[in-house]
mmCIF file with all atom_site columns, C-alpha atoms in Angstrom:
data_model
loop_
_atom_site.group_PDB
_atom_site.id
_atom_site.type_symbol
_atom_site.label_atom_id
_atom_site.label_alt_id
_atom_site.label_comp_id
_atom_site.label_asym_id
_atom_site.label_entity_id
_atom_site.label_seq_id
_atom_site.pdbx_PDB_ins_code
_atom_site.Cartn_x
_atom_site.Cartn_y
_atom_site.Cartn_z
_atom_site.occupancy
_atom_site.B_iso_or_equiv
_atom_site.pdbx_formal_charge
_atom_site.auth_seq_id
_atom_site.auth_comp_id
_atom_site.auth_asym_id
_atom_site.auth_atom_id
_atom_site.pdbx_PDB_model_num
ATOM 1   C CA . MET A 1 1   ? 6.418   2.414   30.561 1.00 0.00 ? 1439 MET A CA 1
ATOM 2   C CA . THR A 1 2   ? 3.784   1.793   27.705 1.00 0.00 ? 1440 THR A CA 1
ATOM 3   C CA . GLU A 1 3   ? 1.583   4.154   26.493 1.00 0.00 ? 1441 GLU A CA 1
ATOM 4   C CA . THR A 1 4   ? -1.985  3.712   24.758 1.00 0.00 ? 1442 THR A CA 1
ATOM 5   C CA . ASN A 1 5   ? -4.288  6.118   22.703 1.00 0.00 ? 1443 ASN A CA 1
ATOM 6   C CA . ALA A 1 6   ? -7.114  5.556   20.580 1.00 0.00 ? 1444 ALA A CA 1
ATOM 7   C CA . PHE A 1 7   ? -7.815  6.457   16.489 1.00 0.00 ? 1445 PHE A CA 1
ATOM 8   C CA . GLY A 1 8   ? -11.342 5.403   15.636 1.00 0.00 ? 1446 GLY A CA 1
ATOM 9   C CA . SER A 1 9   ? -11.467 1.582   15.816 1.00 0.00 ? 1447 SER A CA 1
ATOM 10  C CA . TYR A 1 10  ? -7.844  1.459   16.393 1.00 0.00 ? 1448 TYR A CA 1
ATOM 11  C CA . GLU A 1 11  ? -5.681  1.688   19.619 1.00 0.00 ? 1449 GLU A CA 1
ATOM 12  C CA . ILE A 1 12  ? -2.180  2.637   19.330 1.00 0.00 ? 1450 ILE A CA 1
ATOM 13  C CA . SER A 1 13  ? 0.331   1.181   21.870 1.00 0.00 ? 1451 SER A CA 1
ATOM 14  C CA . THR A 1 14  ? 4.145   1.185   22.773 1.00 0.00 ? 1452 THR A CA 1
ATOM 15  C CA . ASP A 1 15  ? 3.745   -2.107  24.678 1.00 0.00 ? 1453 ASP A CA 1
ATOM 16  C CA . PRO A 1 16  ? 6.233   -4.674  22.752 1.00 0.00 ? 1454 PRO A CA 1
ATOM 17  C CA . ALA A 1 17  ? 4.672   -7.622  24.256 1.00 0.00 ? 1455 ALA A CA 1
ATOM 18  C CA . ARG A 1 18  ? 1.448   -6.908  22.062 1.00 0.00 ? 1456 ARG A CA 1
ATOM 19  C CA . LEU A 1 19  ? 3.405   -6.998  18.745 1.00 0.00 ? 1457 LEU A CA 1
ATOM 20  C CA . ASP A 1 20  ? 2.505   -9.576  16.432 1.00 0.00 ? 1458 ASP A CA 1
ATOM 21  C CA . ARG A 1 21  ? 6.447   -10.232 15.127 1.00 0.00 ? 1459 ARG A CA 1
ATOM 22  C CA . GLU A 1 22  ? 5.345   -12.425 12.472 1.00 0.00 ? 1460 GLU A CA 1
ATOM 23  C CA . ARG A 1 23  ? 2.864   -10.221 10.930 1.00 0.00 ? 1461 ARG A CA 1
ATOM 24  C CA . LEU A 1 24  ? 5.425   -7.297  11.223 1.00 0.00 ? 1462 LEU A CA 1
ATOM 25  C CA . HIS A 1 25  ? 8.285   -9.324  9.789  1.00 0.00 ? 1463 HIS A CA 1
ATOM 26  C CA . MET A 1 26  ? 6.047   -10.423 6.830  1.00 0.00 ? 1464 MET A CA 1
ATOM 27  C CA . TRP A 1 27  ? 4.958   -6.702  6.062  1.00 0.00 ? 1465 TRP A CA 1
ATOM 28  C CA . LEU A 1 28  ? 8.378   -5.526  6.001  1.00 0.00 ? 1466 LEU A CA 1
ATOM 29  C CA . SER A 1 29  ? 10.323  -8.143  4.297  1.00 0.00 ? 1467 SER A CA 1
ATOM 30  C CA . THR A 1 30  ? 7.955   -8.692  1.692  1.00 0.00 ? 1468 THR A CA 1
ATOM 31  C CA . ASP A 1 31  ? 5.846   -5.503  0.929  1.00 0.00 ? 1469 ASP A CA 1
ATOM 32  C CA . THR A 1 32  ? 8.489   -2.498  1.280  1.00 0.00 ? 1470 THR A CA 1
ATOM 33  C CA . TYR A 1 33  ? 11.473  -1.193  -0.654 1.00 0.00 ? 1471 TYR A CA 1
ATOM 34  C CA . TRP A 1 34  ? 13.416  -0.451  2.334  1.00 0.00 ? 1472 TRP A CA 1
ATOM 35  C CA . ALA A 1 35  ? 13.445  -3.745  4.444  1.00 0.00 ? 1473 ALA A CA 1
ATOM 36  C CA . ARG A 1 36  ? 12.590  -6.140  1.609  1.00 0.00 ? 1474 ARG A CA 1
ATOM 37  C CA . GLY A 1 37  ? 14.412  -9.673  2.437  1.00 0.00 ? 1475 GLY A CA 1
ATOM 38  C CA . ARG A 1 38  ? 15.217  -8.467  6.184  1.00 0.00 ? 1476 ARG A CA 1
ATOM 39  C CA . SER A 1 39  ? 15.607  -11.583 7.999  1.00 0.00 ? 1477 SER A CA 1
ATOM 40  C CA . ARG A 1 40  ? 13.526  -12.442 10.967 1.00 0.00 ? 1478 ARG A CA 1
ATOM 41  C CA . GLY A 1 41  ? 16.246  -12.435 13.565 1.00 0.00 ? 1479 GLY A CA 1
ATOM 42  C CA . LYS A 1 42  ? 17.664  -8.960  12.384 1.00 0.00 ? 1480 LYS A CA 1
ATOM 43  C CA . GLN A 1 43  ? 13.729  -7.730  12.485 1.00 0.00 ? 1481 GLN A CA 1
ATOM 44  C CA . ASP A 1 44  ? 13.459  -8.797  16.124 1.00 0.00 ? 1482 ASP A CA 1
ATOM 45  C CA . ARG A 1 45  ? 16.841  -7.381  17.277 1.00 0.00 ? 1483 ARG A CA 1
ATOM 46  C CA . ALA A 1 46  ? 15.689  -4.021  15.603 1.00 0.00 ? 1484 ALA A CA 1
ATOM 47  C CA . VAL A 1 47  ? 12.475  -4.537  17.562 1.00 0.00 ? 1485 VAL A CA 1
ATOM 48  C CA . ASP A 1 48  ? 13.964  -5.175  20.818 1.00 0.00 ? 1486 ASP A CA 1
ATOM 49  C CA . GLY A 1 49  ? 16.435  -2.524  20.736 1.00 0.00 ? 1487 GLY A CA 1
ATOM 50  C CA . SER A 1 50  ? 13.782  0.116   19.650 1.00 0.00 ? 1488 SER A CA 1
ATOM 51  C CA . LEU A 1 51  ? 10.809  2.083   20.854 1.00 0.00 ? 1489 LEU A CA 1
ATOM 52  C CA . ASN A 1 52  ? 7.948   0.400   18.877 1.00 0.00 ? 1490 ASN A CA 1
ATOM 53  C CA . PHE A 1 53  ? 4.526   1.971   18.036 1.00 0.00 ? 1491 PHE A CA 1
ATOM 54  C CA . ALA A 1 54  ? 1.748   -0.467  16.706 1.00 0.00 ? 1492 ALA A CA 1
ATOM 55  C CA . ALA A 1 55  ? -1.838  0.021   16.025 1.00 0.00 ? 1493 ALA A CA 1
ATOM 56  C CA . TYR A 1 56  ? -4.587  -2.261  16.792 1.00 0.00 ? 1494 TYR A CA 1
ATOM 57  C CA . ASP A 1 57  ? -7.975  -2.923  15.292 1.00 0.00 ? 1495 ASP A CA 1
ATOM 58  C CA . THR A 1 58  ? -10.220 -2.680  18.537 1.00 0.00 ? 1496 THR A CA 1
ATOM 59  C CA . ARG A 1 59  ? -12.712 -5.181  17.114 1.00 0.00 ? 1497 ARG A CA 1
ATOM 60  C CA . SER A 1 60  ? -10.293 -7.902  15.966 1.00 0.00 ? 1498 SER A CA 1
ATOM 61  C CA . GLY A 1 61  ? -7.271  -7.146  18.066 1.00 0.00 ? 1499 GLY A CA 1
ATOM 62  C CA . ASP A 1 62  ? -5.218  -7.570  14.926 1.00 0.00 ? 1500 ASP A CA 1
ATOM 63  C CA . MET A 1 63  ? -2.532  -5.283  14.626 1.00 0.00 ? 1501 MET A CA 1
ATOM 64  C CA . ALA A 1 64  ? -2.900  -2.943  11.730 1.00 0.00 ? 1502 ALA A CA 1
ATOM 65  C CA . ALA A 1 65  ? 0.151   -0.734  11.520 1.00 0.00 ? 1503 ALA A CA 1
ATOM 66  C CA . TYR A 1 66  ? 3.469   -0.108  12.830 1.00 0.00 ? 1504 TYR A CA 1
ATOM 67  C CA . ALA A 1 67  ? 6.488   2.381   13.383 1.00 0.00 ? 1505 ALA A CA 1
ATOM 68  C CA . ARG A 1 68  ? 9.820   2.374   15.029 1.00 0.00 ? 1506 ARG A CA 1
ATOM 69  C CA . VAL A 1 69  ? 12.059  4.718   16.864 1.00 0.00 ? 1507 VAL A CA 1
ATOM 70  C CA . VAL A 1 70  ? 15.512  4.316   17.343 1.00 0.00 ? 1508 VAL A CA 1
ATOM 71  C CA . THR A 1 71  ? 16.234  7.117   20.086 1.00 0.00 ? 1509 THR A CA 1
ATOM 72  C CA . ASP A 1 72  ? 18.214  7.852   23.176 1.00 0.00 ? 1510 ASP A CA 1
ATOM 73  C CA . LEU A 1 73  ? 15.164  9.893   24.475 1.00 0.00 ? 1511 LEU A CA 1
ATOM 74  C CA . ALA A 1 74  ? 17.450  12.599  25.315 1.00 0.00 ? 1512 ALA A CA 1
ATOM 75  C CA . THR A 1 75  ? 18.776  14.347  22.276 1.00 0.00 ? 1513 THR A CA 1
ATOM 76  C CA . PHE A 1 76  ? 17.887  12.386  19.119 1.00 0.00 ? 1514 PHE A CA 1
ATOM 77  C CA . ALA A 1 77  ? 15.622  9.756   17.105 1.00 0.00 ? 1515 ALA A CA 1
ATOM 78  C CA . TRP A 1 78  ? 15.522  7.931   14.162 1.00 0.00 ? 1516 TRP A CA 1
ATOM 79  C CA . LEU A 1 79  ? 11.678  7.521   13.038 1.00 0.00 ? 1517 LEU A CA 1
ATOM 80  C CA . CYS A 1 80  ? 11.667  4.111   10.734 1.00 0.00 ? 1518 CYS A CA 1
ATOM 81  C CA . ASP A 1 81  ? 9.715   1.139   9.399  1.00 0.00 ? 1519 ASP A CA 1
ATOM 82  C CA . VAL A 1 82  ? 6.428   3.046   9.367  1.00 0.00 ? 1520 VAL A CA 1
ATOM 83  C CA . TYR A 1 83  ? 3.982   0.380   7.748  1.00 0.00 ? 1521 TYR A CA 1
ATOM 84  C CA . VAL A 1 84  ? 0.319   0.192   7.345  1.00 0.00 ? 1522 VAL A CA 1
ATOM 85  C CA . ASP A 1 85  ? -1.563  -3.088  6.304  1.00 0.00 ? 1523 ASP A CA 1
ATOM 86  C CA . PRO A 1 86  ? -3.006  -2.532  2.731  1.00 0.00 ? 1524 PRO A CA 1
ATOM 87  C CA . ALA A 1 87  ? -6.524  -3.472  4.084  1.00 0.00 ? 1525 ALA A CA 1
ATOM 88  C CA . ALA A 1 88  ? -6.283  -0.389  6.626  1.00 0.00 ? 1526 ALA A CA 1
ATOM 89  C CA . ARG A 1 89  ? -4.888  2.126   4.319  1.00 0.00 ? 1527 ARG A CA 1
ATOM 90  C CA . GLY A 1 90  ? -6.895  5.353   3.159  1.00 0.00 ? 1528 GLY A CA 1
ATOM 91  C CA . ALA A 1 91  ? -8.515  6.084   6.712  1.00 0.00 ? 1529 ALA A CA 1
ATOM 92  C CA . GLY A 1 92  ? -5.573  7.903   8.236  1.00 0.00 ? 1530 GLY A CA 1
ATOM 93  C CA . LEU A 1 93  ? -4.300  5.326   10.029 1.00 0.00 ? 1531 LEU A CA 1
ATOM 94  C CA . GLY A 1 94  ? -0.838  6.142   8.949  1.00 0.00 ? 1532 GLY A CA 1
ATOM 95  C CA . THR A 1 95  ? -1.252  10.076  9.966  1.00 0.00 ? 1533 THR A CA 1
ATOM 96  C CA . ALA A 1 96  ? -2.577  8.752   13.504 1.00 0.00 ? 1534 ALA A CA 1
ATOM 97  C CA . LEU A 1 97  ? 0.541   6.736   13.868 1.00 0.00 ? 1535 LEU A CA 1
ATOM 98  C CA . VAL A 1 98  ? 2.766   9.490   13.346 1.00 0.00 ? 1536 VAL A CA 1
ATOM 99  C CA . ALA A 1 99  ? 1.109   11.663  15.509 1.00 0.00 ? 1537 ALA A CA 1
ATOM 100 C CA . ALA A 1 100 ? 1.263   9.256   18.295 1.00 0.00 ? 1538 ALA A CA 1
ATOM 101 C CA . VAL A 1 101 ? 5.127   8.974   17.749 1.00 0.00 ? 1539 VAL A CA 1
ATOM 102 C CA . ARG A 1 102 ? 5.430   13.070  17.681 1.00 0.00 ? 1540 ARG A CA 1
ATOM 103 C CA . ASP A 1 103 ? 3.257   13.264  20.808 1.00 0.00 ? 1541 ASP A CA 1
ATOM 104 C CA . HIS A 1 104 ? 5.368   10.648  22.880 1.00 0.00 ? 1542 HIS A CA 1
ATOM 105 C CA . LEU A 1 105 ? 8.488   12.143  21.715 1.00 0.00 ? 1543 LEU A CA 1
ATOM 106 C CA . ALA A 1 106 ? 7.852   15.862  22.422 1.00 0.00 ? 1544 ALA A CA 1
ATOM 107 C CA . PRO A 1 107 ? 7.900   15.680  26.115 1.00 0.00 ? 1545 PRO A CA 1
ATOM 108 C CA . HIS A 1 108 ? 11.640  14.545  25.881 1.00 0.00 ? 1546 HIS A CA 1
ATOM 109 C CA . GLY A 1 109 ? 12.980  17.735  24.600 1.00 0.00 ? 1547 GLY A CA 1
ATOM 110 C CA . LEU A 1 110 ? 15.006  15.997  21.606 1.00 0.00 ? 1548 LEU A CA 1
ATOM 111 C CA . SER A 1 111 ? 17.010  18.276  19.351 1.00 0.00 ? 1549 SER A CA 1
ATOM 112 C CA . ARG A 1 112 ? 16.064  16.319  16.349 1.00 0.00 ? 1550 ARG A CA 1
ATOM 113 C CA . VAL A 1 113 ? 14.010  13.409  14.852 1.00 0.00 ? 1551 VAL A CA 1
ATOM 114 C CA . MET A 1 114 ? 15.205  12.238  11.298 1.00 0.00 ? 1552 MET A CA 1
ATOM 115 C CA . LEU A 1 115 ? 13.599  10.024  9.072  1.00 0.00 ? 1553 LEU A CA 1
ATOM 116 C CA . ALA A 1 116 ? 14.213  9.202   5.290  1.00 0.00 ? 1554 ALA A CA 1
ATOM 117 C CA . THR A 1 117 ? 11.630  8.304   2.827  1.00 0.00 ? 1555 THR A CA 1
ATOM 118 C CA . ALA A 1 118 ? 11.215  7.764   -0.970 1.00 0.00 ? 1556 ALA A CA 1
ATOM 119 C CA . ASP A 1 119 ? 7.571   8.481   -1.411 1.00 0.00 ? 1557 ASP A CA 1
ATOM 120 C CA . ALA A 1 120 ? 5.782   9.875   1.770  1.00 0.00 ? 1558 ALA A CA 1
ATOM 121 C CA . HIS A 1 121 ? 7.149   13.457  2.214  1.00 0.00 ? 1559 HIS A CA 1
ATOM 122 C CA . GLY A 1 122 ? 3.583   15.002  2.338  1.00 0.00 ? 1560 GLY A CA 1
ATOM 123 C CA . LEU A 1 123 ? 2.579   12.887  5.355  1.00 0.00 ? 1561 LEU A CA 1
ATOM 124 C CA . TYR A 1 124 ? 5.579   13.697  7.092  1.00 0.00 ? 1562 TYR A CA 1
ATOM 125 C CA . GLU A 1 125 ? 5.546   17.339  6.243  1.00 0.00 ? 1563 GLU A CA 1
ATOM 126 C CA . LYS A 1 126 ? 2.337   17.732  7.969  1.00 0.00 ? 1564 LYS A CA 1
ATOM 127 C CA . PHE A 1 127 ? 3.866   17.127  11.423 1.00 0.00 ? 1565 PHE A CA 1
ATOM 128 C CA . GLY A 1 128 ? 6.647   19.589  10.694 1.00 0.00 ? 1566 GLY A CA 1
ATOM 129 C CA . PHE A 1 129 ? 9.118   17.462  9.212  1.00 0.00 ? 1567 PHE A CA 1
ATOM 130 C CA . ARG A 1 130 ? 10.942  19.314  6.359  1.00 0.00 ? 1568 ARG A CA 1
ATOM 131 C CA . ARG A 1 131 ? 13.696  18.247  3.683  1.00 0.00 ? 1569 ARG A CA 1
ATOM 132 C CA . ILE A 1 132 ? 17.364  19.035  5.158  1.00 0.00 ? 1570 ILE A CA 1
ATOM 133 C CA . ASP A 1 133 ? 18.702  22.267  4.198  1.00 0.00 ? 1571 ASP A CA 1
ATOM 134 C CA . ASP A 1 134 ? 22.462  21.073  5.078  1.00 0.00 ? 1572 ASP A CA 1
ATOM 135 C CA . ALA A 1 135 ? 22.394  17.840  3.554  1.00 0.00 ? 1573 ALA A CA 1
ATOM 136 C CA . ASP A 1 136 ? 25.949  18.372  3.072  1.00 0.00 ? 1574 ASP A CA 1
ATOM 137 C CA . ARG A 1 137 ? 26.585  18.067  6.620  1.00 0.00 ? 1575 ARG A CA 1
ATOM 138 C CA . LEU A 1 138 ? 25.326  14.568  6.944  1.00 0.00 ? 1576 LEU A CA 1
ATOM 139 C CA . MET A 1 139 ? 27.378  11.429  6.276  1.00 0.00 ? 1577 MET A CA 1
ATOM 140 C CA . VAL A 1 140 ? 26.621  7.677   6.096  1.00 0.00 ? 1578 VAL A CA 1
ATOM 141 C CA . LEU A 1 141 ? 28.550  4.663   6.624  1.00 0.00 ? 1579 LEU A CA 1
ATOM 142 C CA . ASP A 1 142 ? 27.082  1.733   4.670  1.00 0.00 ? 1580 ASP A CA 1
ATOM 143 C CA . PHE A 1 143 ? 27.788  -1.819  5.464  1.00 0.00 ? 1581 PHE A CA 1
ATOM 144 C CA . GLY A 1 144 ? 25.829  -3.271  2.733  1.00 0.00 ? 1582 GLY A CA 1
#
């Protein structure tokens, strides 16, 4: 099932067939600190195994923002790869995209949605995300 909603002159959709995978790969592999150098093949596998949200300019049809959620839609989700094209920044599109993700996940009764950010804490705090009080419980297995 895909979902679509509107924000100003943008349409936010979960339809993976609409994704501009070339643009997405260019954004993430060249303009982010977390995915710099990510191969196109790895990016495509990530997209294929995830719930994807993208915002499209309703006039041009161009993809203007993206967010990816890794989830079982039952207990847990990981929000990642949130990106807004530089030309579309400053108009609240990132906020609208995160709101669409939250609204899509809320009815599923997840126990936890997590994310990692180096610089956007204020954005995510608007939606109830908080720093982890008991971070000593978390562990990571790092392959790279």
